[in-house]
Amino acid sequence: MIKDLRDYDKPRERLIREGRTSLSDIEILAILINSGTKKYSALDLANMILKKYSLNELINISYEELAKIPGIKQSKASKIIASFELARRALIRSQTELNFDNPETIFKYMQADYLYLDKEIFYVLLLDNHLSLIKKIKLGEGTNFQVNFTLKQLIECFVRYKAYAFVICHNHPSGKVSPSRSDIKTTLEIKRLMNDLGYLLIDHLIVGKNNYFSFEENKLLENR
């Protein structure tokens, strides 16, 4: 039990004395959990969580999933979820000043949004005339095989935020990033219709687990 440890050896005291990098993942999570139960210490609870879920999986974990761990009730689950969400947002916001003029930049910016999702999510990145980000908007979500959205939604976003250009992003939960015929057909239709309205499609990225497919990089947007 943590209460049985000498103060010198407790995670919180070691964090203050030796710095954050001196602690293991279990010890850091135990600090978030703060207190144990009659049966389990905070270290025990942290160990149970990390045996069941990786740190990456905790980024998108739901309250219902986390509350299945014995001893993790509303207060502890809320603290853990909130902490991982802050970390995810910090990662994303650290990249908001980038210019979205190449696929690698887009992939690094969007990767955190797609970690360990089991369904397709469709995002649009609205850009100004310097190709800097104005707004990231979730347009729709679907099954593993299809994303549903409407062109009307996309146009409304452009009008509202006075955007100049845009990037489309969606994920393939399977990890295989090659575009389907439907992906290609839909992308080219969006490009044509939005181009007629004066809006420029920069790229469409399909995001996998650790890789991506760029329509621009693979010349699928040229002369279409």
mmCIF file with all atom_site columns, C-alpha atoms in Angstrom:
data_model
loop_
_atom_site.group_PDB
_atom_site.id
_atom_site.type_symbol
_atom_site.label_atom_id
_atom_site.label_alt_id
_atom_site.label_comp_id
_atom_site.label_asym_id
_atom_site.label_entity_id
_atom_site.label_seq_id
_atom_site.pdbx_PDB_ins_code
_atom_site.Cartn_x
_atom_site.Cartn_y
_atom_site.Cartn_z
_atom_site.occupancy
_atom_site.B_iso_or_equiv
_atom_site.pdbx_formal_charge
_atom_site.auth_seq_id
_atom_site.auth_comp_id
_atom_site.auth_asym_id
_atom_site.auth_atom_id
_atom_site.pdbx_PDB_model_num
ATOM 1   C CA . MET A 1 1   ? 0.000   0.000  0.000   1.00 0.00 ? 1   MET A CA 1
ATOM 2   C CA . ILE A 1 2   ? 1.204   3.572  -0.731  1.00 0.00 ? 2   ILE A CA 1
ATOM 3   C CA . LYS A 1 3   ? 0.384   4.600  2.855   1.00 0.00 ? 3   LYS A CA 1
ATOM 4   C CA . ASP A 1 4   ? 2.841   1.930  4.048   1.00 0.00 ? 4   ASP A CA 1
ATOM 5   C CA . LEU A 1 5   ? 5.691   3.387  1.989   1.00 0.00 ? 5   LEU A CA 1
ATOM 6   C CA . ARG A 1 6   ? 8.112   5.805  3.578   1.00 0.00 ? 6   ARG A CA 1
ATOM 7   C CA . ASP A 1 7   ? 7.286   9.380  2.565   1.00 0.00 ? 7   ASP A CA 1
ATOM 8   C CA . TYR A 1 8   ? 10.663  9.424  0.827   1.00 0.00 ? 8   TYR A CA 1
ATOM 9   C CA . ASP A 1 9   ? 9.534   6.637  -1.531  1.00 0.00 ? 9   ASP A CA 1
ATOM 10  C CA . LYS A 1 10  ? 5.984   7.795  -2.304  1.00 0.00 ? 10  LYS A CA 1
ATOM 11  C CA . PRO A 1 11  ? 5.380   8.814  -5.965  1.00 0.00 ? 11  PRO A CA 1
ATOM 12  C CA . ARG A 1 12  ? 4.220   12.350 -5.177  1.00 0.00 ? 12  ARG A CA 1
ATOM 13  C CA . GLU A 1 13  ? 7.217   13.065 -2.955  1.00 0.00 ? 13  GLU A CA 1
ATOM 14  C CA . ARG A 1 14  ? 9.611   11.571 -5.524  1.00 0.00 ? 14  ARG A CA 1
ATOM 15  C CA . LEU A 1 15  ? 8.033   13.688 -8.270  1.00 0.00 ? 15  LEU A CA 1
ATOM 16  C CA . ILE A 1 16  ? 8.738   16.838 -6.278  1.00 0.00 ? 16  ILE A CA 1
ATOM 17  C CA . ARG A 1 17  ? 12.208  15.742 -5.231  1.00 0.00 ? 17  ARG A CA 1
ATOM 18  C CA . GLU A 1 18  ? 13.530  14.068 -8.399  1.00 0.00 ? 18  GLU A CA 1
ATOM 19  C CA . GLY A 1 19  ? 11.316  15.373 -11.194 1.00 0.00 ? 19  GLY A CA 1
ATOM 20  C CA . ARG A 1 20  ? 8.619   13.853 -13.406 1.00 0.00 ? 20  ARG A CA 1
ATOM 21  C CA . THR A 1 21  ? 10.959  11.716 -15.504 1.00 0.00 ? 21  THR A CA 1
ATOM 22  C CA . SER A 1 22  ? 12.037  9.745  -12.433 1.00 0.00 ? 22  SER A CA 1
ATOM 23  C CA . LEU A 1 23  ? 8.622   8.073  -12.148 1.00 0.00 ? 23  LEU A CA 1
ATOM 24  C CA . SER A 1 24  ? 7.272   5.029  -13.949 1.00 0.00 ? 24  SER A CA 1
ATOM 25  C CA . ASP A 1 25  ? 3.978   5.133  -15.872 1.00 0.00 ? 25  ASP A CA 1
ATOM 26  C CA . ILE A 1 26  ? 2.291   3.315  -12.995 1.00 0.00 ? 26  ILE A CA 1
ATOM 27  C CA . GLU A 1 27  ? 3.560   5.827  -10.443 1.00 0.00 ? 27  GLU A CA 1
ATOM 28  C CA . ILE A 1 28  ? 2.392   8.806  -12.509 1.00 0.00 ? 28  ILE A CA 1
ATOM 29  C CA . LEU A 1 29  ? -1.050  7.272  -12.939 1.00 0.00 ? 29  LEU A CA 1
ATOM 30  C CA . ALA A 1 30  ? -1.166  6.499  -9.204  1.00 0.00 ? 30  ALA A CA 1
ATOM 31  C CA . ILE A 1 31  ? -0.672  10.204 -8.484  1.00 0.00 ? 31  ILE A CA 1
ATOM 32  C CA . LEU A 1 32  ? -3.733  10.967 -10.647 1.00 0.00 ? 32  LEU A CA 1
ATOM 33  C CA . ILE A 1 33  ? -5.754  8.292  -8.846  1.00 0.00 ? 33  ILE A CA 1
ATOM 34  C CA . ASN A 1 34  ? -4.589  9.849  -5.581  1.00 0.00 ? 34  ASN A CA 1
ATOM 35  C CA . SER A 1 35  ? -6.066  7.383  -3.094  1.00 0.00 ? 35  SER A CA 1
ATOM 36  C CA . GLY A 1 36  ? -6.772  3.688  -2.985  1.00 0.00 ? 36  GLY A CA 1
ATOM 37  C CA . THR A 1 37  ? -9.615  1.605  -1.624  1.00 0.00 ? 37  THR A CA 1
ATOM 38  C CA . LYS A 1 38  ? -9.842  -0.777 1.326   1.00 0.00 ? 38  LYS A CA 1
ATOM 39  C CA . LYS A 1 39  ? -8.648  -3.568 -0.942  1.00 0.00 ? 39  LYS A CA 1
ATOM 40  C CA . TYR A 1 40  ? -6.300  -1.832 -3.394  1.00 0.00 ? 40  TYR A CA 1
ATOM 41  C CA . SER A 1 41  ? -3.702  0.923  -3.156  1.00 0.00 ? 41  SER A CA 1
ATOM 42  C CA . ALA A 1 42  ? -3.472  3.681  -5.767  1.00 0.00 ? 42  ALA A CA 1
ATOM 43  C CA . LEU A 1 43  ? -0.444  1.839  -7.201  1.00 0.00 ? 43  LEU A CA 1
ATOM 44  C CA . ASP A 1 44  ? -2.485  -1.370 -7.412  1.00 0.00 ? 44  ASP A CA 1
ATOM 45  C CA . LEU A 1 45  ? -5.284  0.453  -9.279  1.00 0.00 ? 45  LEU A CA 1
ATOM 46  C CA . ALA A 1 46  ? -2.807  2.090  -11.656 1.00 0.00 ? 46  ALA A CA 1
ATOM 47  C CA . ASN A 1 47  ? -1.194  -1.277 -12.339 1.00 0.00 ? 47  ASN A CA 1
ATOM 48  C CA . MET A 1 48  ? -4.589  -2.861 -13.111 1.00 0.00 ? 48  MET A CA 1
ATOM 49  C CA . ILE A 1 49  ? -5.453  -0.072 -15.549 1.00 0.00 ? 49  ILE A CA 1
ATOM 50  C CA . LEU A 1 50  ? -2.149  -0.268 -17.418 1.00 0.00 ? 50  LEU A CA 1
ATOM 51  C CA . LYS A 1 51  ? -2.335  -4.049 -17.644 1.00 0.00 ? 51  LYS A CA 1
ATOM 52  C CA . LYS A 1 52  ? -5.647  -3.691 -19.450 1.00 0.00 ? 52  LYS A CA 1
ATOM 53  C CA . TYR A 1 53  ? -5.072  -0.495 -21.472 1.00 0.00 ? 53  TYR A CA 1
ATOM 54  C CA . SER A 1 54  ? -2.008  1.099  -23.055 1.00 0.00 ? 54  SER A CA 1
ATOM 55  C CA . LEU A 1 55  ? -1.305  4.813  -22.583 1.00 0.00 ? 55  LEU A CA 1
ATOM 56  C CA . ASN A 1 56  ? -2.444  5.427  -26.158 1.00 0.00 ? 56  ASN A CA 1
ATOM 57  C CA . GLU A 1 57  ? -5.711  3.610  -25.525 1.00 0.00 ? 57  GLU A CA 1
ATOM 58  C CA . LEU A 1 58  ? -6.345  5.763  -22.446 1.00 0.00 ? 58  LEU A CA 1
ATOM 59  C CA . ILE A 1 59  ? -6.421  8.840  -24.695 1.00 0.00 ? 59  ILE A CA 1
ATOM 60  C CA . ASN A 1 60  ? -9.817  7.784  -26.076 1.00 0.00 ? 60  ASN A CA 1
ATOM 61  C CA . ILE A 1 61  ? -11.153 5.654  -23.230 1.00 0.00 ? 61  ILE A CA 1
ATOM 62  C CA . SER A 1 62  ? -14.749 6.198  -22.138 1.00 0.00 ? 62  SER A CA 1
ATOM 63  C CA . TYR A 1 63  ? -15.982 6.561  -18.587 1.00 0.00 ? 63  TYR A CA 1
ATOM 64  C CA . GLU A 1 64  ? -17.932 3.307  -18.933 1.00 0.00 ? 64  GLU A CA 1
ATOM 65  C CA . GLU A 1 65  ? -14.800 1.358  -19.884 1.00 0.00 ? 65  GLU A CA 1
ATOM 66  C CA . LEU A 1 66  ? -12.644 2.847  -17.149 1.00 0.00 ? 66  LEU A CA 1
ATOM 67  C CA . ALA A 1 67  ? -15.310 2.344  -14.464 1.00 0.00 ? 67  ALA A CA 1
ATOM 68  C CA . LYS A 1 68  ? -15.156 -1.423 -15.080 1.00 0.00 ? 68  LYS A CA 1
ATOM 69  C CA . ILE A 1 69  ? -11.814 -1.483 -13.250 1.00 0.00 ? 69  ILE A CA 1
ATOM 70  C CA . PRO A 1 70  ? -12.445 -2.425 -9.591  1.00 0.00 ? 70  PRO A CA 1
ATOM 71  C CA . GLY A 1 71  ? -12.064 0.638  -7.368  1.00 0.00 ? 71  GLY A CA 1
ATOM 72  C CA . ILE A 1 72  ? -12.256 3.180  -10.217 1.00 0.00 ? 72  ILE A CA 1
ATOM 73  C CA . LYS A 1 73  ? -15.435 5.135  -9.658  1.00 0.00 ? 73  LYS A CA 1
ATOM 74  C CA . GLN A 1 74  ? -16.683 8.507  -10.900 1.00 0.00 ? 74  GLN A CA 1
ATOM 75  C CA . SER A 1 75  ? -14.115 10.782 -9.257  1.00 0.00 ? 75  SER A CA 1
ATOM 76  C CA . LYS A 1 76  ? -11.029 8.755  -10.167 1.00 0.00 ? 76  LYS A CA 1
ATOM 77  C CA . ALA A 1 77  ? -12.254 7.987  -13.694 1.00 0.00 ? 77  ALA A CA 1
ATOM 78  C CA . SER A 1 78  ? -13.059 11.659 -14.338 1.00 0.00 ? 78  SER A CA 1
ATOM 79  C CA . LYS A 1 79  ? -9.580  12.791 -13.261 1.00 0.00 ? 79  LYS A CA 1
ATOM 80  C CA . ILE A 1 80  ? -7.870  10.235 -15.479 1.00 0.00 ? 80  ILE A CA 1
ATOM 81  C CA . ILE A 1 81  ? -10.014 11.032 -18.530 1.00 0.00 ? 81  ILE A CA 1
ATOM 82  C CA . ALA A 1 82  ? -9.605  14.786 -18.046 1.00 0.00 ? 82  ALA A CA 1
ATOM 83  C CA . SER A 1 83  ? -5.811  14.482 -17.697 1.00 0.00 ? 83  SER A CA 1
ATOM 84  C CA . PHE A 1 84  ? -5.426  12.466 -20.897 1.00 0.00 ? 84  PHE A CA 1
ATOM 85  C CA . GLU A 1 85  ? -7.745  14.840 -22.761 1.00 0.00 ? 85  GLU A CA 1
ATOM 86  C CA . LEU A 1 86  ? -5.610  17.824 -21.690 1.00 0.00 ? 86  LEU A CA 1
ATOM 87  C CA . ALA A 1 87  ? -2.514  16.014 -22.949 1.00 0.00 ? 87  ALA A CA 1
ATOM 88  C CA . ARG A 1 88  ? -4.223  15.277 -26.282 1.00 0.00 ? 88  ARG A CA 1
ATOM 89  C CA . ARG A 1 89  ? -5.290  18.917 -26.692 1.00 0.00 ? 89  ARG A CA 1
ATOM 90  C CA . ALA A 1 90  ? -1.810  20.166 -25.817 1.00 0.00 ? 90  ALA A CA 1
ATOM 91  C CA . LEU A 1 91  ? -0.340  17.940 -28.545 1.00 0.00 ? 91  LEU A CA 1
ATOM 92  C CA . ILE A 1 92  ? -2.796  19.289 -31.103 1.00 0.00 ? 92  ILE A CA 1
ATOM 93  C CA . ARG A 1 93  ? -2.510  22.959 -30.146 1.00 0.00 ? 93  ARG A CA 1
ATOM 94  C CA . SER A 1 94  ? 1.276   22.859 -30.249 1.00 0.00 ? 94  SER A CA 1
ATOM 95  C CA . GLN A 1 95  ? 0.922   22.456 -34.017 1.00 0.00 ? 95  GLN A CA 1
ATOM 96  C CA . THR A 1 96  ? -1.811  24.992 -34.817 1.00 0.00 ? 96  THR A CA 1
ATOM 97  C CA . GLU A 1 97  ? 0.649   27.612 -36.131 1.00 0.00 ? 97  GLU A CA 1
ATOM 98  C CA . LEU A 1 98  ? 1.837   25.312 -38.899 1.00 0.00 ? 98  LEU A CA 1
ATOM 99  C CA . ASN A 1 99  ? 1.187   25.844 -42.570 1.00 0.00 ? 99  ASN A CA 1
ATOM 100 C CA . PHE A 1 100 ? -0.849  22.995 -43.977 1.00 0.00 ? 100 PHE A CA 1
ATOM 101 C CA . ASP A 1 101 ? 0.928   22.858 -47.292 1.00 0.00 ? 101 ASP A CA 1
ATOM 102 C CA . ASN A 1 102 ? 2.301   19.321 -47.154 1.00 0.00 ? 102 ASN A CA 1
ATOM 103 C CA . PRO A 1 103 ? 0.925   15.878 -46.206 1.00 0.00 ? 103 PRO A CA 1
ATOM 104 C CA . GLU A 1 104 ? 3.431   15.228 -43.430 1.00 0.00 ? 104 GLU A CA 1
ATOM 105 C CA . THR A 1 105 ? 2.314   18.353 -41.558 1.00 0.00 ? 105 THR A CA 1
ATOM 106 C CA . ILE A 1 106 ? -1.336  17.416 -41.950 1.00 0.00 ? 106 ILE A CA 1
ATOM 107 C CA . PHE A 1 107 ? -0.727  13.858 -40.779 1.00 0.00 ? 107 PHE A CA 1
ATOM 108 C CA . LYS A 1 108 ? 1.178   14.927 -37.653 1.00 0.00 ? 108 LYS A CA 1
ATOM 109 C CA . TYR A 1 109 ? -1.561  17.397 -36.800 1.00 0.00 ? 109 TYR A CA 1
ATOM 110 C CA . MET A 1 110 ? -4.412  14.908 -37.257 1.00 0.00 ? 110 MET A CA 1
ATOM 111 C CA . GLN A 1 111 ? -2.793  11.747 -35.877 1.00 0.00 ? 111 GLN A CA 1
ATOM 112 C CA . ALA A 1 112 ? -3.899  12.307 -32.271 1.00 0.00 ? 112 ALA A CA 1
ATOM 113 C CA . ASP A 1 113 ? -7.542  12.642 -33.337 1.00 0.00 ? 113 ASP A CA 1
ATOM 114 C CA . TYR A 1 114 ? -7.552  9.175  -34.856 1.00 0.00 ? 114 TYR A CA 1
ATOM 115 C CA . LEU A 1 115 ? -5.732  7.104  -32.235 1.00 0.00 ? 115 LEU A CA 1
ATOM 116 C CA . TYR A 1 116 ? -7.484  3.798  -31.561 1.00 0.00 ? 116 TYR A CA 1
ATOM 117 C CA . LEU A 1 117 ? -10.820 4.708  -33.123 1.00 0.00 ? 117 LEU A CA 1
ATOM 118 C CA . ASP A 1 118 ? -12.978 1.840  -34.403 1.00 0.00 ? 118 ASP A CA 1
ATOM 119 C CA . LYS A 1 119 ? -15.089 3.910  -36.798 1.00 0.00 ? 119 LYS A CA 1
ATOM 120 C CA . GLU A 1 120 ? -14.408 6.345  -39.599 1.00 0.00 ? 120 GLU A CA 1
ATOM 121 C CA . ILE A 1 121 ? -14.435 10.043 -38.704 1.00 0.00 ? 121 ILE A CA 1
ATOM 122 C CA . PHE A 1 122 ? -14.551 12.762 -41.343 1.00 0.00 ? 122 PHE A CA 1
ATOM 123 C CA . TYR A 1 123 ? -12.821 16.115 -40.659 1.00 0.00 ? 123 TYR A CA 1
ATOM 124 C CA . VAL A 1 124 ? -12.324 19.216 -42.741 1.00 0.00 ? 124 VAL A CA 1
ATOM 125 C CA . LEU A 1 125 ? -9.484  21.661 -42.071 1.00 0.00 ? 125 LEU A CA 1
ATOM 126 C CA . LEU A 1 126 ? -10.436 25.169 -43.160 1.00 0.00 ? 126 LEU A CA 1
ATOM 127 C CA . LEU A 1 127 ? -7.449  27.276 -44.259 1.00 0.00 ? 127 LEU A CA 1
ATOM 128 C CA . ASP A 1 128 ? -6.789  30.914 -45.040 1.00 0.00 ? 128 ASP A CA 1
ATOM 129 C CA . ASN A 1 129 ? -4.942  32.165 -48.124 1.00 0.00 ? 129 ASN A CA 1
ATOM 130 C CA . HIS A 1 130 ? -1.595  31.490 -46.391 1.00 0.00 ? 130 HIS A CA 1
ATOM 131 C CA . LEU A 1 131 ? -2.686  27.871 -45.842 1.00 0.00 ? 131 LEU A CA 1
ATOM 132 C CA . SER A 1 132 ? -2.764  28.379 -42.071 1.00 0.00 ? 132 SER A CA 1
ATOM 133 C CA . LEU A 1 133 ? -5.483  26.728 -40.050 1.00 0.00 ? 133 LEU A CA 1
ATOM 134 C CA . ILE A 1 134 ? -8.677  28.661 -39.375 1.00 0.00 ? 134 ILE A CA 1
ATOM 135 C CA . LYS A 1 135 ? -10.812 25.854 -37.986 1.00 0.00 ? 135 LYS A CA 1
ATOM 136 C CA . LYS A 1 136 ? -10.919 22.072 -37.703 1.00 0.00 ? 136 LYS A CA 1
ATOM 137 C CA . ILE A 1 137 ? -14.455 20.743 -38.021 1.00 0.00 ? 137 ILE A CA 1
ATOM 138 C CA . LYS A 1 138 ? -15.831 17.244 -37.606 1.00 0.00 ? 138 LYS A CA 1
ATOM 139 C CA . LEU A 1 139 ? -18.311 16.758 -40.421 1.00 0.00 ? 139 LEU A CA 1
ATOM 140 C CA . GLY A 1 140 ? -19.441 13.207 -39.840 1.00 0.00 ? 140 GLY A CA 1
ATOM 141 C CA . GLU A 1 141 ? -18.764 9.697  -38.689 1.00 0.00 ? 141 GLU A CA 1
ATOM 142 C CA . GLY A 1 142 ? -19.747 6.288  -39.931 1.00 0.00 ? 142 GLY A CA 1
ATOM 143 C CA . THR A 1 143 ? -18.931 2.615  -39.987 1.00 0.00 ? 143 THR A CA 1
ATOM 144 C CA . ASN A 1 144 ? -15.637 1.042  -40.982 1.00 0.00 ? 144 ASN A CA 1
ATOM 145 C CA . PHE A 1 145 ? -16.734 1.262  -44.603 1.00 0.00 ? 145 PHE A CA 1
ATOM 146 C CA . GLN A 1 146 ? -18.435 4.603  -45.093 1.00 0.00 ? 146 GLN A CA 1
ATOM 147 C CA . VAL A 1 147 ? -18.505 8.201  -43.892 1.00 0.00 ? 147 VAL A CA 1
ATOM 148 C CA . ASN A 1 148 ? -21.665 10.206 -44.316 1.00 0.00 ? 148 ASN A CA 1
ATOM 149 C CA . PHE A 1 149 ? -21.630 13.956 -44.760 1.00 0.00 ? 149 PHE A CA 1
ATOM 150 C CA . THR A 1 150 ? -23.301 16.554 -46.961 1.00 0.00 ? 150 THR A CA 1
ATOM 151 C CA . LEU A 1 151 ? -21.814 19.111 -49.326 1.00 0.00 ? 151 LEU A CA 1
ATOM 152 C CA . LYS A 1 152 ? -24.194 21.658 -47.846 1.00 0.00 ? 152 LYS A CA 1
ATOM 153 C CA . GLN A 1 153 ? -22.418 21.314 -44.479 1.00 0.00 ? 153 GLN A CA 1
ATOM 154 C CA . LEU A 1 154 ? -19.063 21.953 -46.140 1.00 0.00 ? 154 LEU A CA 1
ATOM 155 C CA . ILE A 1 155 ? -20.276 25.091 -47.928 1.00 0.00 ? 155 ILE A CA 1
ATOM 156 C CA . GLU A 1 156 ? -21.835 26.417 -44.727 1.00 0.00 ? 156 GLU A CA 1
ATOM 157 C CA . CYS A 1 157 ? -18.461 26.025 -42.976 1.00 0.00 ? 157 CYS A CA 1
ATOM 158 C CA . PHE A 1 158 ? -16.694 28.031 -45.700 1.00 0.00 ? 158 PHE A CA 1
ATOM 159 C CA . VAL A 1 159 ? -19.215 30.832 -45.552 1.00 0.00 ? 159 VAL A CA 1
ATOM 160 C CA . ARG A 1 160 ? -19.189 31.009 -41.760 1.00 0.00 ? 160 ARG A CA 1
ATOM 161 C CA . TYR A 1 161 ? -15.397 31.051 -41.342 1.00 0.00 ? 161 TYR A CA 1
ATOM 162 C CA . LYS A 1 162 ? -14.493 32.878 -44.562 1.00 0.00 ? 162 LYS A CA 1
ATOM 163 C CA . ALA A 1 163 ? -12.077 30.148 -45.610 1.00 0.00 ? 163 ALA A CA 1
ATOM 164 C CA . TYR A 1 164 ? -10.011 30.131 -48.791 1.00 0.00 ? 164 TYR A CA 1
ATOM 165 C CA . ALA A 1 165 ? -8.920  26.485 -49.033 1.00 0.00 ? 165 ALA A CA 1
ATOM 166 C CA . PHE A 1 166 ? -9.449  23.166 -47.275 1.00 0.00 ? 166 PHE A CA 1
ATOM 167 C CA . VAL A 1 167 ? -8.095  19.725 -46.515 1.00 0.00 ? 167 VAL A CA 1
ATOM 168 C CA . ILE A 1 168 ? -10.242 16.618 -46.116 1.00 0.00 ? 168 ILE A CA 1
ATOM 169 C CA . CYS A 1 169 ? -9.201  13.939 -43.619 1.00 0.00 ? 169 CYS A CA 1
ATOM 170 C CA . HIS A 1 170 ? -10.688 10.622 -42.658 1.00 0.00 ? 170 HIS A CA 1
ATOM 171 C CA . ASN A 1 171 ? -9.361  7.427  -41.157 1.00 0.00 ? 171 ASN A CA 1
ATOM 172 C CA . HIS A 1 172 ? -9.372  3.745  -42.016 1.00 0.00 ? 172 HIS A CA 1
ATOM 173 C CA . PRO A 1 173 ? -9.605  1.863  -38.680 1.00 0.00 ? 173 PRO A CA 1
ATOM 174 C CA . SER A 1 174 ? -8.223  -1.247 -40.392 1.00 0.00 ? 174 SER A CA 1
ATOM 175 C CA . GLY A 1 175 ? -4.904  0.565  -40.767 1.00 0.00 ? 175 GLY A CA 1
ATOM 176 C CA . LYS A 1 176 ? -4.895  0.045  -44.543 1.00 0.00 ? 176 LYS A CA 1
ATOM 177 C CA . VAL A 1 177 ? -4.749  3.505  -46.050 1.00 0.00 ? 177 VAL A CA 1
ATOM 178 C CA . SER A 1 178 ? -5.212  2.811  -49.756 1.00 0.00 ? 178 SER A CA 1
ATOM 179 C CA . PRO A 1 179 ? -8.293  4.693  -51.014 1.00 0.00 ? 179 PRO A CA 1
ATOM 180 C CA . SER A 1 180 ? -11.368 2.795  -52.128 1.00 0.00 ? 180 SER A CA 1
ATOM 181 C CA . ARG A 1 181 ? -13.104 3.572  -55.401 1.00 0.00 ? 181 ARG A CA 1
ATOM 182 C CA . SER A 1 182 ? -15.729 5.370  -53.352 1.00 0.00 ? 182 SER A CA 1
ATOM 183 C CA . ASP A 1 183 ? -13.044 7.474  -51.626 1.00 0.00 ? 183 ASP A CA 1
ATOM 184 C CA . ILE A 1 184 ? -11.634 8.537  -54.980 1.00 0.00 ? 184 ILE A CA 1
ATOM 185 C CA . LYS A 1 185 ? -15.010 9.229  -56.583 1.00 0.00 ? 185 LYS A CA 1
ATOM 186 C CA . THR A 1 186 ? -16.278 11.257 -53.622 1.00 0.00 ? 186 THR A CA 1
ATOM 187 C CA . THR A 1 187 ? -13.056 13.268 -53.354 1.00 0.00 ? 187 THR A CA 1
ATOM 188 C CA . LEU A 1 188 ? -13.027 14.230 -57.018 1.00 0.00 ? 188 LEU A CA 1
ATOM 189 C CA . GLU A 1 189 ? -16.700 15.199 -56.863 1.00 0.00 ? 189 GLU A CA 1
ATOM 190 C CA . ILE A 1 190 ? -16.034 17.430 -53.846 1.00 0.00 ? 190 ILE A CA 1
ATOM 191 C CA . LYS A 1 191 ? -13.035 18.973 -55.586 1.00 0.00 ? 191 LYS A CA 1
ATOM 192 C CA . ARG A 1 192 ? -15.054 19.747 -58.722 1.00 0.00 ? 192 ARG A CA 1
ATOM 193 C CA . LEU A 1 193 ? -18.074 21.194 -56.933 1.00 0.00 ? 193 LEU A CA 1
ATOM 194 C CA . MET A 1 194 ? -16.069 23.287 -54.459 1.00 0.00 ? 194 MET A CA 1
ATOM 195 C CA . ASN A 1 195 ? -13.715 24.511 -57.193 1.00 0.00 ? 195 ASN A CA 1
ATOM 196 C CA . ASP A 1 196 ? -16.748 25.783 -59.103 1.00 0.00 ? 196 ASP A CA 1
ATOM 197 C CA . LEU A 1 197 ? -17.553 27.871 -56.015 1.00 0.00 ? 197 LEU A CA 1
ATOM 198 C CA . GLY A 1 198 ? -14.007 29.233 -55.807 1.00 0.00 ? 198 GLY A CA 1
ATOM 199 C CA . TYR A 1 199 ? -12.707 27.034 -52.989 1.00 0.00 ? 199 TYR A CA 1
ATOM 200 C CA . LEU A 1 200 ? -9.403  25.162 -53.289 1.00 0.00 ? 200 LEU A CA 1
ATOM 201 C CA . LEU A 1 201 ? -8.948  21.541 -52.175 1.00 0.00 ? 201 LEU A CA 1
ATOM 202 C CA . ILE A 1 202 ? -5.339  21.171 -51.008 1.00 0.00 ? 202 ILE A CA 1
ATOM 203 C CA . ASP A 1 203 ? -5.395  17.476 -50.174 1.00 0.00 ? 203 ASP A CA 1
ATOM 204 C CA . HIS A 1 204 ? -7.356  14.519 -48.867 1.00 0.00 ? 204 HIS A CA 1
ATOM 205 C CA . LEU A 1 205 ? -5.541  12.419 -46.292 1.00 0.00 ? 205 LEU A CA 1
ATOM 206 C CA . ILE A 1 206 ? -6.552  8.915  -45.284 1.00 0.00 ? 206 ILE A CA 1
ATOM 207 C CA . VAL A 1 207 ? -5.039  8.233  -41.865 1.00 0.00 ? 207 VAL A CA 1
ATOM 208 C CA . GLY A 1 208 ? -4.064  4.790  -40.618 1.00 0.00 ? 208 GLY A CA 1
ATOM 209 C CA . LYS A 1 209 ? -2.444  3.682  -37.380 1.00 0.00 ? 209 LYS A CA 1
ATOM 210 C CA . ASN A 1 210 ? 1.029   5.050  -38.112 1.00 0.00 ? 210 ASN A CA 1
ATOM 211 C CA . ASN A 1 211 ? 0.803   6.001  -41.773 1.00 0.00 ? 211 ASN A CA 1
ATOM 212 C CA . TYR A 1 212 ? -1.262  7.945  -44.252 1.00 0.00 ? 212 TYR A CA 1
ATOM 213 C CA . PHE A 1 213 ? -2.254  8.195  -47.891 1.00 0.00 ? 213 PHE A CA 1
ATOM 214 C CA . SER A 1 214 ? -2.206  11.612 -49.574 1.00 0.00 ? 214 SER A CA 1
ATOM 215 C CA . PHE A 1 215 ? -4.298  12.201 -52.699 1.00 0.00 ? 215 PHE A CA 1
ATOM 216 C CA . GLU A 1 216 ? -2.070  15.146 -53.618 1.00 0.00 ? 216 GLU A CA 1
ATOM 217 C CA . GLU A 1 217 ? 1.168   13.248 -53.056 1.00 0.00 ? 217 GLU A CA 1
ATOM 218 C CA . ASN A 1 218 ? -0.107  10.401 -55.218 1.00 0.00 ? 218 ASN A CA 1
ATOM 219 C CA . LYS A 1 219 ? -1.263  12.805 -57.924 1.00 0.00 ? 219 LYS A CA 1
ATOM 220 C CA . LEU A 1 220 ? -4.926  11.817 -57.693 1.00 0.00 ? 220 LEU A CA 1
ATOM 221 C CA . LEU A 1 221 ? -6.034  15.455 -57.690 1.00 0.00 ? 221 LEU A CA 1
ATOM 222 C CA . GLU A 1 222 ? -4.152  16.528 -60.813 1.00 0.00 ? 222 GLU A CA 1
ATOM 223 C CA . ASN A 1 223 ? -6.093  17.518 -63.931 1.00 0.00 ? 223 ASN A CA 1
ATOM 224 C CA . ARG A 1 224 ? -9.338  16.109 -62.604 1.00 0.00 ? 224 ARG A CA 1
#
